[in-house]
Amino acid sequence: MQAINTRNYQKVICGQQVESKCRLCSQHEETVDHIVSGCEVLAKTEYISRHNNAAAYLHCSICKDHDIEITDKWYEHEPETVIHNKDNNITIMWDMPVNTDRTITANRPDIIVKDSVNSTCKLIDMTVPSDRNIALKETEKKCKYKDLELEIQRMWHMKTVVIPVVVDALGTVKKGMVENIKKVSERANMAEIQKICMLGSARILRKVLSV
């Protein structure tokens, strides 16, 4: 991957007399890693789009698990803010803040699955970091939503769990992430999530390097 024609590659490997800083932010060396996961300019748009595609795939899989009628193709799926299946008392929330009795800053995970029959609640949050941060991000997500987890247990009287889904921008995953995916949805496939993230990163690279 580092053979891709970034400015850093041109200068360090090819020995060309070029500016090696990122052409968008001008703050860091323009490497593949920086373009796909470390540029502040891209974080505002492209990284969010890639993240939302992966999260939408998870949301689509969860809906199918609970017999909620949606499109067959995940990439055509547009998650609704709240979906409720009255037949099995499942409520699925998308990017929706939880109103709590006490102030909790981190109150908006990507997906919340509330099972009123089994009195369980899943707080699912997706992230697509660089490969050197995948272990850190999993721990970070669990800590970030711990207060919300405890508050929901108290308010809704449900066994609540935080499930981080961490897939590197180039598809790398930490040991145990496959198990996390199965906790999210029986239908969700790790290879498909990796593919979504990698295709998103490839699109970002093509777009940046053509500027």
mmCIF file with all atom_site columns, C-alpha atoms in Angstrom:
data_model
loop_
_atom_site.group_PDB
_atom_site.id
_atom_site.type_symbol
_atom_site.label_atom_id
_atom_site.label_alt_id
_atom_site.label_comp_id
_atom_site.label_asym_id
_atom_site.label_entity_id
_atom_site.label_seq_id
_atom_site.pdbx_PDB_ins_code
_atom_site.Cartn_x
_atom_site.Cartn_y
_atom_site.Cartn_z
_atom_site.occupancy
_atom_site.B_iso_or_equiv
_atom_site.pdbx_formal_charge
_atom_site.auth_seq_id
_atom_site.auth_comp_id
_atom_site.auth_asym_id
_atom_site.auth_atom_id
_atom_site.pdbx_PDB_model_num
ATOM 1   C CA . MET A 1 1   ? 0.000   0.000   0.000  1.00 0.00 ? 1   MET A CA 1
ATOM 2   C CA . GLN A 1 2   ? 2.851   2.420   0.703  1.00 0.00 ? 2   GLN A CA 1
ATOM 3   C CA . ALA A 1 3   ? 3.823   2.166   -2.995 1.00 0.00 ? 3   ALA A CA 1
ATOM 4   C CA . ILE A 1 4   ? 0.795   4.310   -3.765 1.00 0.00 ? 4   ILE A CA 1
ATOM 5   C CA . ASN A 1 5   ? 1.916   7.624   -5.233 1.00 0.00 ? 5   ASN A CA 1
ATOM 6   C CA . THR A 1 6   ? 1.533   9.849   -2.188 1.00 0.00 ? 6   THR A CA 1
ATOM 7   C CA . ARG A 1 7   ? 3.706   12.939  -1.763 1.00 0.00 ? 7   ARG A CA 1
ATOM 8   C CA . ASN A 1 8   ? 5.682   11.197  0.987  1.00 0.00 ? 8   ASN A CA 1
ATOM 9   C CA . TYR A 1 9   ? 6.376   8.287   -1.379 1.00 0.00 ? 9   TYR A CA 1
ATOM 10  C CA . GLN A 1 10  ? 7.498   10.646  -4.113 1.00 0.00 ? 10  GLN A CA 1
ATOM 11  C CA . LYS A 1 11  ? 9.936   12.431  -1.799 1.00 0.00 ? 11  LYS A CA 1
ATOM 12  C CA . VAL A 1 12  ? 11.265  9.638   0.445  1.00 0.00 ? 12  VAL A CA 1
ATOM 13  C CA . ILE A 1 13  ? 11.231  6.649   -1.900 1.00 0.00 ? 13  ILE A CA 1
ATOM 14  C CA . CYS A 1 14  ? 11.542  8.246   -5.328 1.00 0.00 ? 14  CYS A CA 1
ATOM 15  C CA . GLY A 1 15  ? 13.834  11.067  -4.219 1.00 0.00 ? 15  GLY A CA 1
ATOM 16  C CA . GLN A 1 16  ? 11.814  13.753  -5.960 1.00 0.00 ? 16  GLN A CA 1
ATOM 17  C CA . GLN A 1 17  ? 12.084  17.388  -4.869 1.00 0.00 ? 17  GLN A CA 1
ATOM 18  C CA . VAL A 1 18  ? 8.442   17.805  -3.851 1.00 0.00 ? 18  VAL A CA 1
ATOM 19  C CA . GLU A 1 19  ? 6.498   19.064  -0.849 1.00 0.00 ? 19  GLU A CA 1
ATOM 20  C CA . SER A 1 20  ? 5.705   15.966  1.225  1.00 0.00 ? 20  SER A CA 1
ATOM 21  C CA . LYS A 1 21  ? 3.004   17.461  3.447  1.00 0.00 ? 21  LYS A CA 1
ATOM 22  C CA . CYS A 1 22  ? -0.639  16.518  2.886  1.00 0.00 ? 22  CYS A CA 1
ATOM 23  C CA . ARG A 1 23  ? -2.124  18.456  -0.021 1.00 0.00 ? 23  ARG A CA 1
ATOM 24  C CA . LEU A 1 24  ? -5.339  19.005  1.939  1.00 0.00 ? 24  LEU A CA 1
ATOM 25  C CA . CYS A 1 25  ? -4.344  19.867  5.512  1.00 0.00 ? 25  CYS A CA 1
ATOM 26  C CA . SER A 1 26  ? -0.659  20.763  4.984  1.00 0.00 ? 26  SER A CA 1
ATOM 27  C CA . GLN A 1 27  ? 0.000   19.610  8.556  1.00 0.00 ? 27  GLN A CA 1
ATOM 28  C CA . HIS A 1 28  ? 1.322   16.041  8.320  1.00 0.00 ? 28  HIS A CA 1
ATOM 29  C CA . GLU A 1 29  ? 3.278   13.836  5.944  1.00 0.00 ? 29  GLU A CA 1
ATOM 30  C CA . GLU A 1 30  ? 1.069   12.646  3.120  1.00 0.00 ? 30  GLU A CA 1
ATOM 31  C CA . THR A 1 31  ? 1.168   8.874   3.608  1.00 0.00 ? 31  THR A CA 1
ATOM 32  C CA . VAL A 1 32  ? -1.518  6.294   2.904  1.00 0.00 ? 32  VAL A CA 1
ATOM 33  C CA . ASP A 1 33  ? -2.195  6.016   6.640  1.00 0.00 ? 33  ASP A CA 1
ATOM 34  C CA . HIS A 1 34  ? -2.663  9.768   6.945  1.00 0.00 ? 34  HIS A CA 1
ATOM 35  C CA . ILE A 1 35  ? -5.003  10.016  3.972  1.00 0.00 ? 35  ILE A CA 1
ATOM 36  C CA . VAL A 1 36  ? -7.297  7.159   5.011  1.00 0.00 ? 36  VAL A CA 1
ATOM 37  C CA . SER A 1 37  ? -7.494  7.867   8.737  1.00 0.00 ? 37  SER A CA 1
ATOM 38  C CA . GLY A 1 38  ? -5.569  10.922  9.909  1.00 0.00 ? 38  GLY A CA 1
ATOM 39  C CA . CYS A 1 39  ? -6.486  14.024  7.900  1.00 0.00 ? 39  CYS A CA 1
ATOM 40  C CA . GLU A 1 40  ? -8.587  16.623  9.718  1.00 0.00 ? 40  GLU A CA 1
ATOM 41  C CA . VAL A 1 41  ? -10.032 17.907  6.449  1.00 0.00 ? 41  VAL A CA 1
ATOM 42  C CA . LEU A 1 42  ? -11.287 14.468  5.396  1.00 0.00 ? 42  LEU A CA 1
ATOM 43  C CA . ALA A 1 43  ? -12.610 13.720  8.882  1.00 0.00 ? 43  ALA A CA 1
ATOM 44  C CA . LYS A 1 44  ? -15.426 16.223  8.359  1.00 0.00 ? 44  LYS A CA 1
ATOM 45  C CA . THR A 1 45  ? -16.836 14.468  5.300  1.00 0.00 ? 45  THR A CA 1
ATOM 46  C CA . GLU A 1 46  ? -15.194 11.386  3.814  1.00 0.00 ? 46  GLU A CA 1
ATOM 47  C CA . TYR A 1 47  ? -14.481 9.518   7.058  1.00 0.00 ? 47  TYR A CA 1
ATOM 48  C CA . ILE A 1 48  ? -18.044 10.137  8.239  1.00 0.00 ? 48  ILE A CA 1
ATOM 49  C CA . SER A 1 49  ? -19.426 8.765   4.965  1.00 0.00 ? 49  SER A CA 1
ATOM 50  C CA . ARG A 1 50  ? -17.296 5.600   5.235  1.00 0.00 ? 50  ARG A CA 1
ATOM 51  C CA . HIS A 1 51  ? -18.305 5.147   8.888  1.00 0.00 ? 51  HIS A CA 1
ATOM 52  C CA . ASN A 1 52  ? -22.002 5.626   8.107  1.00 0.00 ? 52  ASN A CA 1
ATOM 53  C CA . ASN A 1 53  ? -21.893 3.028   5.326  1.00 0.00 ? 53  ASN A CA 1
ATOM 54  C CA . ALA A 1 54  ? -20.432 0.417   7.672  1.00 0.00 ? 54  ALA A CA 1
ATOM 55  C CA . ALA A 1 55  ? -22.886 1.313   10.444 1.00 0.00 ? 55  ALA A CA 1
ATOM 56  C CA . ALA A 1 56  ? -25.814 1.203   7.996  1.00 0.00 ? 56  ALA A CA 1
ATOM 57  C CA . TYR A 1 57  ? -24.808 -2.342  7.036  1.00 0.00 ? 57  TYR A CA 1
ATOM 58  C CA . LEU A 1 58  ? -24.965 -3.335  10.723 1.00 0.00 ? 58  LEU A CA 1
ATOM 59  C CA . HIS A 1 59  ? -28.329 -1.607  11.133 1.00 0.00 ? 59  HIS A CA 1
ATOM 60  C CA . CYS A 1 60  ? -29.676 -3.422  8.078  1.00 0.00 ? 60  CYS A CA 1
ATOM 61  C CA . SER A 1 61  ? -28.487 -6.777  9.447  1.00 0.00 ? 61  SER A CA 1
ATOM 62  C CA . ILE A 1 62  ? -30.106 -6.114  12.837 1.00 0.00 ? 62  ILE A CA 1
ATOM 63  C CA . CYS A 1 63  ? -33.411 -5.213  11.193 1.00 0.00 ? 63  CYS A CA 1
ATOM 64  C CA . LYS A 1 64  ? -33.391 -8.473  9.233  1.00 0.00 ? 64  LYS A CA 1
ATOM 65  C CA . ASP A 1 65  ? -32.601 -10.416 12.428 1.00 0.00 ? 65  ASP A CA 1
ATOM 66  C CA . HIS A 1 66  ? -35.825 -9.091  13.918 1.00 0.00 ? 66  HIS A CA 1
ATOM 67  C CA . ASP A 1 67  ? -38.026 -9.539  10.829 1.00 0.00 ? 67  ASP A CA 1
ATOM 68  C CA . ILE A 1 68  ? -38.331 -5.825  10.135 1.00 0.00 ? 68  ILE A CA 1
ATOM 69  C CA . GLU A 1 69  ? -39.218 -5.237  6.508  1.00 0.00 ? 69  GLU A CA 1
ATOM 70  C CA . ILE A 1 70  ? -36.469 -3.316  4.696  1.00 0.00 ? 70  ILE A CA 1
ATOM 71  C CA . THR A 1 71  ? -34.703 -3.351  1.338  1.00 0.00 ? 71  THR A CA 1
ATOM 72  C CA . ASP A 1 72  ? -32.705 -6.494  0.518  1.00 0.00 ? 72  ASP A CA 1
ATOM 73  C CA . LYS A 1 73  ? -29.628 -4.492  -0.458 1.00 0.00 ? 73  LYS A CA 1
ATOM 74  C CA . TRP A 1 74  ? -27.851 -2.912  2.516  1.00 0.00 ? 74  TRP A CA 1
ATOM 75  C CA . TYR A 1 75  ? -26.378 -0.099  0.395  1.00 0.00 ? 75  TYR A CA 1
ATOM 76  C CA . GLU A 1 76  ? -29.906 1.068   -0.427 1.00 0.00 ? 76  GLU A CA 1
ATOM 77  C CA . HIS A 1 77  ? -30.894 0.945   3.237  1.00 0.00 ? 77  HIS A CA 1
ATOM 78  C CA . GLU A 1 78  ? -31.557 4.305   4.881  1.00 0.00 ? 78  GLU A CA 1
ATOM 79  C CA . PRO A 1 79  ? -31.844 3.779   8.642  1.00 0.00 ? 79  PRO A CA 1
ATOM 80  C CA . GLU A 1 80  ? -34.822 5.399   10.329 1.00 0.00 ? 80  GLU A CA 1
ATOM 81  C CA . THR A 1 81  ? -34.245 7.185   13.623 1.00 0.00 ? 81  THR A CA 1
ATOM 82  C CA . VAL A 1 82  ? -36.551 4.755   15.459 1.00 0.00 ? 82  VAL A CA 1
ATOM 83  C CA . ILE A 1 83  ? -37.952 1.420   14.305 1.00 0.00 ? 83  ILE A CA 1
ATOM 84  C CA . HIS A 1 84  ? -40.251 -0.657  16.492 1.00 0.00 ? 84  HIS A CA 1
ATOM 85  C CA . ASN A 1 85  ? -41.405 -4.214  15.869 1.00 0.00 ? 85  ASN A CA 1
ATOM 86  C CA . LYS A 1 86  ? -44.568 -4.679  17.931 1.00 0.00 ? 86  LYS A CA 1
ATOM 87  C CA . ASP A 1 87  ? -44.596 -8.435  17.374 1.00 0.00 ? 87  ASP A CA 1
ATOM 88  C CA . ASN A 1 88  ? -41.419 -9.042  19.377 1.00 0.00 ? 88  ASN A CA 1
ATOM 89  C CA . ASN A 1 89  ? -41.113 -5.717  21.245 1.00 0.00 ? 89  ASN A CA 1
ATOM 90  C CA . ILE A 1 90  ? -37.804 -4.768  19.644 1.00 0.00 ? 90  ILE A CA 1
ATOM 91  C CA . THR A 1 91  ? -36.897 -1.103  19.297 1.00 0.00 ? 91  THR A CA 1
ATOM 92  C CA . ILE A 1 92  ? -33.924 -0.073  17.154 1.00 0.00 ? 92  ILE A CA 1
ATOM 93  C CA . MET A 1 93  ? -32.601 3.483   17.416 1.00 0.00 ? 93  MET A CA 1
ATOM 94  C CA . TRP A 1 94  ? -30.190 5.063   14.940 1.00 0.00 ? 94  TRP A CA 1
ATOM 95  C CA . ASP A 1 95  ? -27.867 7.910   15.906 1.00 0.00 ? 95  ASP A CA 1
ATOM 96  C CA . MET A 1 96  ? -30.332 9.034   18.556 1.00 0.00 ? 96  MET A CA 1
ATOM 97  C CA . PRO A 1 97  ? -29.422 10.651  21.906 1.00 0.00 ? 97  PRO A CA 1
ATOM 98  C CA . VAL A 1 98  ? -30.811 8.994   25.029 1.00 0.00 ? 98  VAL A CA 1
ATOM 99  C CA . ASN A 1 99  ? -32.572 11.271  27.491 1.00 0.00 ? 99  ASN A CA 1
ATOM 100 C CA . THR A 1 100 ? -31.247 10.501  30.961 1.00 0.00 ? 100 THR A CA 1
ATOM 101 C CA . ASP A 1 101 ? -32.021 11.769  34.449 1.00 0.00 ? 101 ASP A CA 1
ATOM 102 C CA . ARG A 1 102 ? -28.477 12.992  34.927 1.00 0.00 ? 102 ARG A CA 1
ATOM 103 C CA . THR A 1 103 ? -26.278 14.704  32.371 1.00 0.00 ? 103 THR A CA 1
ATOM 104 C CA . ILE A 1 104 ? -24.239 12.243  30.308 1.00 0.00 ? 104 ILE A CA 1
ATOM 105 C CA . THR A 1 105 ? -22.148 13.705  27.516 1.00 0.00 ? 105 THR A CA 1
ATOM 106 C CA . ALA A 1 106 ? -21.656 10.468  25.537 1.00 0.00 ? 106 ALA A CA 1
ATOM 107 C CA . ASN A 1 107 ? -25.315 9.566   25.077 1.00 0.00 ? 107 ASN A CA 1
ATOM 108 C CA . ARG A 1 108 ? -25.473 8.913   21.327 1.00 0.00 ? 108 ARG A CA 1
ATOM 109 C CA . PRO A 1 109 ? -24.055 5.572   20.145 1.00 0.00 ? 109 PRO A CA 1
ATOM 110 C CA . ASP A 1 110 ? -24.588 4.661   16.501 1.00 0.00 ? 110 ASP A CA 1
ATOM 111 C CA . ILE A 1 111 ? -27.230 2.002   17.188 1.00 0.00 ? 111 ILE A CA 1
ATOM 112 C CA . ILE A 1 112 ? -29.284 1.039   20.238 1.00 0.00 ? 112 ILE A CA 1
ATOM 113 C CA . VAL A 1 113 ? -31.216 -2.235  20.261 1.00 0.00 ? 113 VAL A CA 1
ATOM 114 C CA . LYS A 1 114 ? -33.797 -2.405  23.042 1.00 0.00 ? 114 LYS A CA 1
ATOM 115 C CA . ASP A 1 115 ? -35.371 -5.819  23.676 1.00 0.00 ? 115 ASP A CA 1
ATOM 116 C CA . SER A 1 116 ? -38.320 -5.377  26.029 1.00 0.00 ? 116 SER A CA 1
ATOM 117 C CA . VAL A 1 117 ? -39.159 -9.083  26.157 1.00 0.00 ? 117 VAL A CA 1
ATOM 118 C CA . ASN A 1 118 ? -35.715 -10.238 27.313 1.00 0.00 ? 118 ASN A CA 1
ATOM 119 C CA . SER A 1 119 ? -34.962 -6.970  29.153 1.00 0.00 ? 119 SER A CA 1
ATOM 120 C CA . THR A 1 120 ? -31.692 -6.413  27.311 1.00 0.00 ? 120 THR A CA 1
ATOM 121 C CA . CYS A 1 121 ? -30.178 -3.407  25.603 1.00 0.00 ? 121 CYS A CA 1
ATOM 122 C CA . LYS A 1 122 ? -27.220 -3.205  23.229 1.00 0.00 ? 122 LYS A CA 1
ATOM 123 C CA . LEU A 1 123 ? -25.253 -0.003  22.684 1.00 0.00 ? 123 LEU A CA 1
ATOM 124 C CA . ILE A 1 124 ? -23.406 -0.448  19.391 1.00 0.00 ? 124 ILE A CA 1
ATOM 125 C CA . ASP A 1 125 ? -20.790 1.992   18.155 1.00 0.00 ? 125 ASP A CA 1
ATOM 126 C CA . MET A 1 126 ? -18.773 1.724   14.948 1.00 0.00 ? 126 MET A CA 1
ATOM 127 C CA . THR A 1 127 ? -15.346 3.234   14.342 1.00 0.00 ? 127 THR A CA 1
ATOM 128 C CA . VAL A 1 128 ? -12.820 3.031   11.492 1.00 0.00 ? 128 VAL A CA 1
ATOM 129 C CA . PRO A 1 129 ? -9.379  4.072   12.854 1.00 0.00 ? 129 PRO A CA 1
ATOM 130 C CA . SER A 1 130 ? -5.831  3.493   11.638 1.00 0.00 ? 130 SER A CA 1
ATOM 131 C CA . ASP A 1 131 ? -4.376  0.022   12.264 1.00 0.00 ? 131 ASP A CA 1
ATOM 132 C CA . ARG A 1 132 ? -2.187  1.230   15.126 1.00 0.00 ? 132 ARG A CA 1
ATOM 133 C CA . ASN A 1 133 ? -5.251  2.388   17.069 1.00 0.00 ? 133 ASN A CA 1
ATOM 134 C CA . ILE A 1 134 ? -7.648  -0.544  16.804 1.00 0.00 ? 134 ILE A CA 1
ATOM 135 C CA . ALA A 1 135 ? -6.961  -1.962  20.279 1.00 0.00 ? 135 ALA A CA 1
ATOM 136 C CA . LEU A 1 136 ? -7.059  1.489   21.862 1.00 0.00 ? 136 LEU A CA 1
ATOM 137 C CA . LYS A 1 137 ? -10.336 2.405   20.160 1.00 0.00 ? 137 LYS A CA 1
ATOM 138 C CA . GLU A 1 138 ? -12.146 -0.673  21.459 1.00 0.00 ? 138 GLU A CA 1
ATOM 139 C CA . THR A 1 139 ? -11.217 0.199   25.032 1.00 0.00 ? 139 THR A CA 1
ATOM 140 C CA . GLU A 1 140 ? -11.986 3.862   24.401 1.00 0.00 ? 140 GLU A CA 1
ATOM 141 C CA . LYS A 1 141 ? -15.512 3.080   23.195 1.00 0.00 ? 141 LYS A CA 1
ATOM 142 C CA . LYS A 1 142 ? -16.280 0.896   26.204 1.00 0.00 ? 142 LYS A CA 1
ATOM 143 C CA . CYS A 1 143 ? -15.114 3.626   28.575 1.00 0.00 ? 143 CYS A CA 1
ATOM 144 C CA . LYS A 1 144 ? -16.898 6.354   26.631 1.00 0.00 ? 144 LYS A CA 1
ATOM 145 C CA . TYR A 1 145 ? -20.323 4.733   26.962 1.00 0.00 ? 145 TYR A CA 1
ATOM 146 C CA . LYS A 1 146 ? -19.910 3.187   30.430 1.00 0.00 ? 146 LYS A CA 1
ATOM 147 C CA . ASP A 1 147 ? -21.901 5.940   32.156 1.00 0.00 ? 147 ASP A CA 1
ATOM 148 C CA . LEU A 1 148 ? -24.705 5.576   29.615 1.00 0.00 ? 148 LEU A CA 1
ATOM 149 C CA . GLU A 1 149 ? -24.681 1.808   30.065 1.00 0.00 ? 149 GLU A CA 1
ATOM 150 C CA . LEU A 1 150 ? -25.125 2.139   33.834 1.00 0.00 ? 150 LEU A CA 1
ATOM 151 C CA . GLU A 1 151 ? -27.781 4.831   33.510 1.00 0.00 ? 151 GLU A CA 1
ATOM 152 C CA . ILE A 1 152 ? -29.869 2.795   31.059 1.00 0.00 ? 152 ILE A CA 1
ATOM 153 C CA . GLN A 1 153 ? -29.659 -0.227  33.355 1.00 0.00 ? 153 GLN A CA 1
ATOM 154 C CA . ARG A 1 154 ? -30.990 1.921   36.174 1.00 0.00 ? 154 ARG A CA 1
ATOM 155 C CA . MET A 1 155 ? -33.694 3.733   34.168 1.00 0.00 ? 155 MET A CA 1
ATOM 156 C CA . TRP A 1 156 ? -34.960 0.966   31.908 1.00 0.00 ? 156 TRP A CA 1
ATOM 157 C CA . HIS A 1 157 ? -34.183 -1.987  34.229 1.00 0.00 ? 157 HIS A CA 1
ATOM 158 C CA . MET A 1 158 ? -32.435 -3.795  31.411 1.00 0.00 ? 158 MET A CA 1
ATOM 159 C CA . LYS A 1 159 ? -29.176 -5.696  31.225 1.00 0.00 ? 159 LYS A CA 1
ATOM 160 C CA . THR A 1 160 ? -27.122 -3.350  29.054 1.00 0.00 ? 160 THR A CA 1
ATOM 161 C CA . VAL A 1 161 ? -23.893 -3.940  27.173 1.00 0.00 ? 161 VAL A CA 1
ATOM 162 C CA . VAL A 1 162 ? -21.604 -1.739  25.064 1.00 0.00 ? 162 VAL A CA 1
ATOM 163 C CA . ILE A 1 163 ? -20.454 -3.428  21.847 1.00 0.00 ? 163 ILE A CA 1
ATOM 164 C CA . PRO A 1 164 ? -17.685 -1.602  19.981 1.00 0.00 ? 164 PRO A CA 1
ATOM 165 C CA . VAL A 1 165 ? -17.202 -2.517  16.321 1.00 0.00 ? 165 VAL A CA 1
ATOM 166 C CA . VAL A 1 166 ? -13.665 -1.514  15.357 1.00 0.00 ? 166 VAL A CA 1
ATOM 167 C CA . VAL A 1 167 ? -12.387 -2.128  11.832 1.00 0.00 ? 167 VAL A CA 1
ATOM 168 C CA . ASP A 1 168 ? -9.195  -0.498  10.577 1.00 0.00 ? 168 ASP A CA 1
ATOM 169 C CA . ALA A 1 169 ? -9.445  1.733   7.493  1.00 0.00 ? 169 ALA A CA 1
ATOM 170 C CA . LEU A 1 170 ? -7.547  -0.956  5.535  1.00 0.00 ? 170 LEU A CA 1
ATOM 171 C CA . GLY A 1 171 ? -9.562  -3.869  6.946  1.00 0.00 ? 171 GLY A CA 1
ATOM 172 C CA . THR A 1 172 ? -7.492  -5.027  9.925  1.00 0.00 ? 172 THR A CA 1
ATOM 173 C CA . VAL A 1 173 ? -9.413  -6.236  12.975 1.00 0.00 ? 173 VAL A CA 1
ATOM 174 C CA . LYS A 1 174 ? -8.387  -7.138  16.506 1.00 0.00 ? 174 LYS A CA 1
ATOM 175 C CA . LYS A 1 175 ? -8.751  -10.672 17.837 1.00 0.00 ? 175 LYS A CA 1
ATOM 176 C CA . GLY A 1 176 ? -12.234 -11.103 19.247 1.00 0.00 ? 176 GLY A CA 1
ATOM 177 C CA . MET A 1 177 ? -13.941 -8.666  16.881 1.00 0.00 ? 177 MET A CA 1
ATOM 178 C CA . VAL A 1 178 ? -15.714 -11.469 15.016 1.00 0.00 ? 178 VAL A CA 1
ATOM 179 C CA . GLU A 1 179 ? -17.397 -12.402 18.299 1.00 0.00 ? 179 GLU A CA 1
ATOM 180 C CA . ASN A 1 180 ? -18.402 -8.766  18.781 1.00 0.00 ? 180 ASN A CA 1
ATOM 181 C CA . ILE A 1 181 ? -20.030 -8.743  15.351 1.00 0.00 ? 181 ILE A CA 1
ATOM 182 C CA . LYS A 1 182 ? -22.080 -11.822 16.224 1.00 0.00 ? 182 LYS A CA 1
ATOM 183 C CA . LYS A 1 183 ? -23.269 -10.084 19.401 1.00 0.00 ? 183 LYS A CA 1
ATOM 184 C CA . VAL A 1 184 ? -24.534 -7.292  17.173 1.00 0.00 ? 184 VAL A CA 1
ATOM 185 C CA . SER A 1 185 ? -26.223 -9.492  14.564 1.00 0.00 ? 185 SER A CA 1
ATOM 186 C CA . GLU A 1 186 ? -26.247 -13.140 13.553 1.00 0.00 ? 186 GLU A CA 1
ATOM 187 C CA . ARG A 1 187 ? -26.534 -12.076 9.912  1.00 0.00 ? 187 ARG A CA 1
ATOM 188 C CA . ALA A 1 188 ? -23.681 -9.564  9.913  1.00 0.00 ? 188 ALA A CA 1
ATOM 189 C CA . ASN A 1 189 ? -20.517 -10.763 8.214  1.00 0.00 ? 189 ASN A CA 1
ATOM 190 C CA . MET A 1 190 ? -17.080 -9.524  9.234  1.00 0.00 ? 190 MET A CA 1
ATOM 191 C CA . ALA A 1 191 ? -15.700 -9.885  5.712  1.00 0.00 ? 191 ALA A CA 1
ATOM 192 C CA . GLU A 1 192 ? -18.470 -7.652  4.386  1.00 0.00 ? 192 GLU A CA 1
ATOM 193 C CA . ILE A 1 193 ? -17.734 -4.942  6.953  1.00 0.00 ? 193 ILE A CA 1
ATOM 194 C CA . GLN A 1 194 ? -14.028 -5.108  6.109  1.00 0.00 ? 194 GLN A CA 1
ATOM 195 C CA . LYS A 1 195 ? -14.916 -4.809  2.417  1.00 0.00 ? 195 LYS A CA 1
ATOM 196 C CA . ILE A 1 196 ? -17.076 -1.735  3.069  1.00 0.00 ? 196 ILE A CA 1
ATOM 197 C CA . CYS A 1 197 ? -14.276 -0.044  5.010  1.00 0.00 ? 197 CYS A CA 1
ATOM 198 C CA . MET A 1 198 ? -11.596 -0.893  2.460  1.00 0.00 ? 198 MET A CA 1
ATOM 199 C CA . LEU A 1 199 ? -13.696 0.253   -0.504 1.00 0.00 ? 199 LEU A CA 1
ATOM 200 C CA . GLY A 1 200 ? -14.409 3.478   1.370  1.00 0.00 ? 200 GLY A CA 1
ATOM 201 C CA . SER A 1 201 ? -10.683 3.984   1.938  1.00 0.00 ? 201 SER A CA 1
ATOM 202 C CA . ALA A 1 202 ? -9.895  3.210   -1.709 1.00 0.00 ? 202 ALA A CA 1
ATOM 203 C CA . ARG A 1 203 ? -12.424 5.834   -2.771 1.00 0.00 ? 203 ARG A CA 1
ATOM 204 C CA . ILE A 1 204 ? -10.822 8.389   -0.431 1.00 0.00 ? 204 ILE A CA 1
ATOM 205 C CA . LEU A 1 205 ? -7.353  7.630   -1.821 1.00 0.00 ? 205 LEU A CA 1
ATOM 206 C CA . ARG A 1 206 ? -8.497  7.971   -5.418 1.00 0.00 ? 206 ARG A CA 1
ATOM 207 C CA . LYS A 1 207 ? -10.248 11.231  -4.660 1.00 0.00 ? 207 LYS A CA 1
ATOM 208 C CA . VAL A 1 208 ? -7.313  12.800  -2.765 1.00 0.00 ? 208 VAL A CA 1
ATOM 209 C CA . LEU A 1 209 ? -4.587  11.676  -5.135 1.00 0.00 ? 209 LEU A CA 1
ATOM 210 C CA . SER A 1 210 ? -6.456  13.068  -8.116 1.00 0.00 ? 210 SER A CA 1
ATOM 211 C CA . VAL A 1 211 ? -6.519  16.584  -6.615 1.00 0.00 ? 211 VAL A CA 1
#
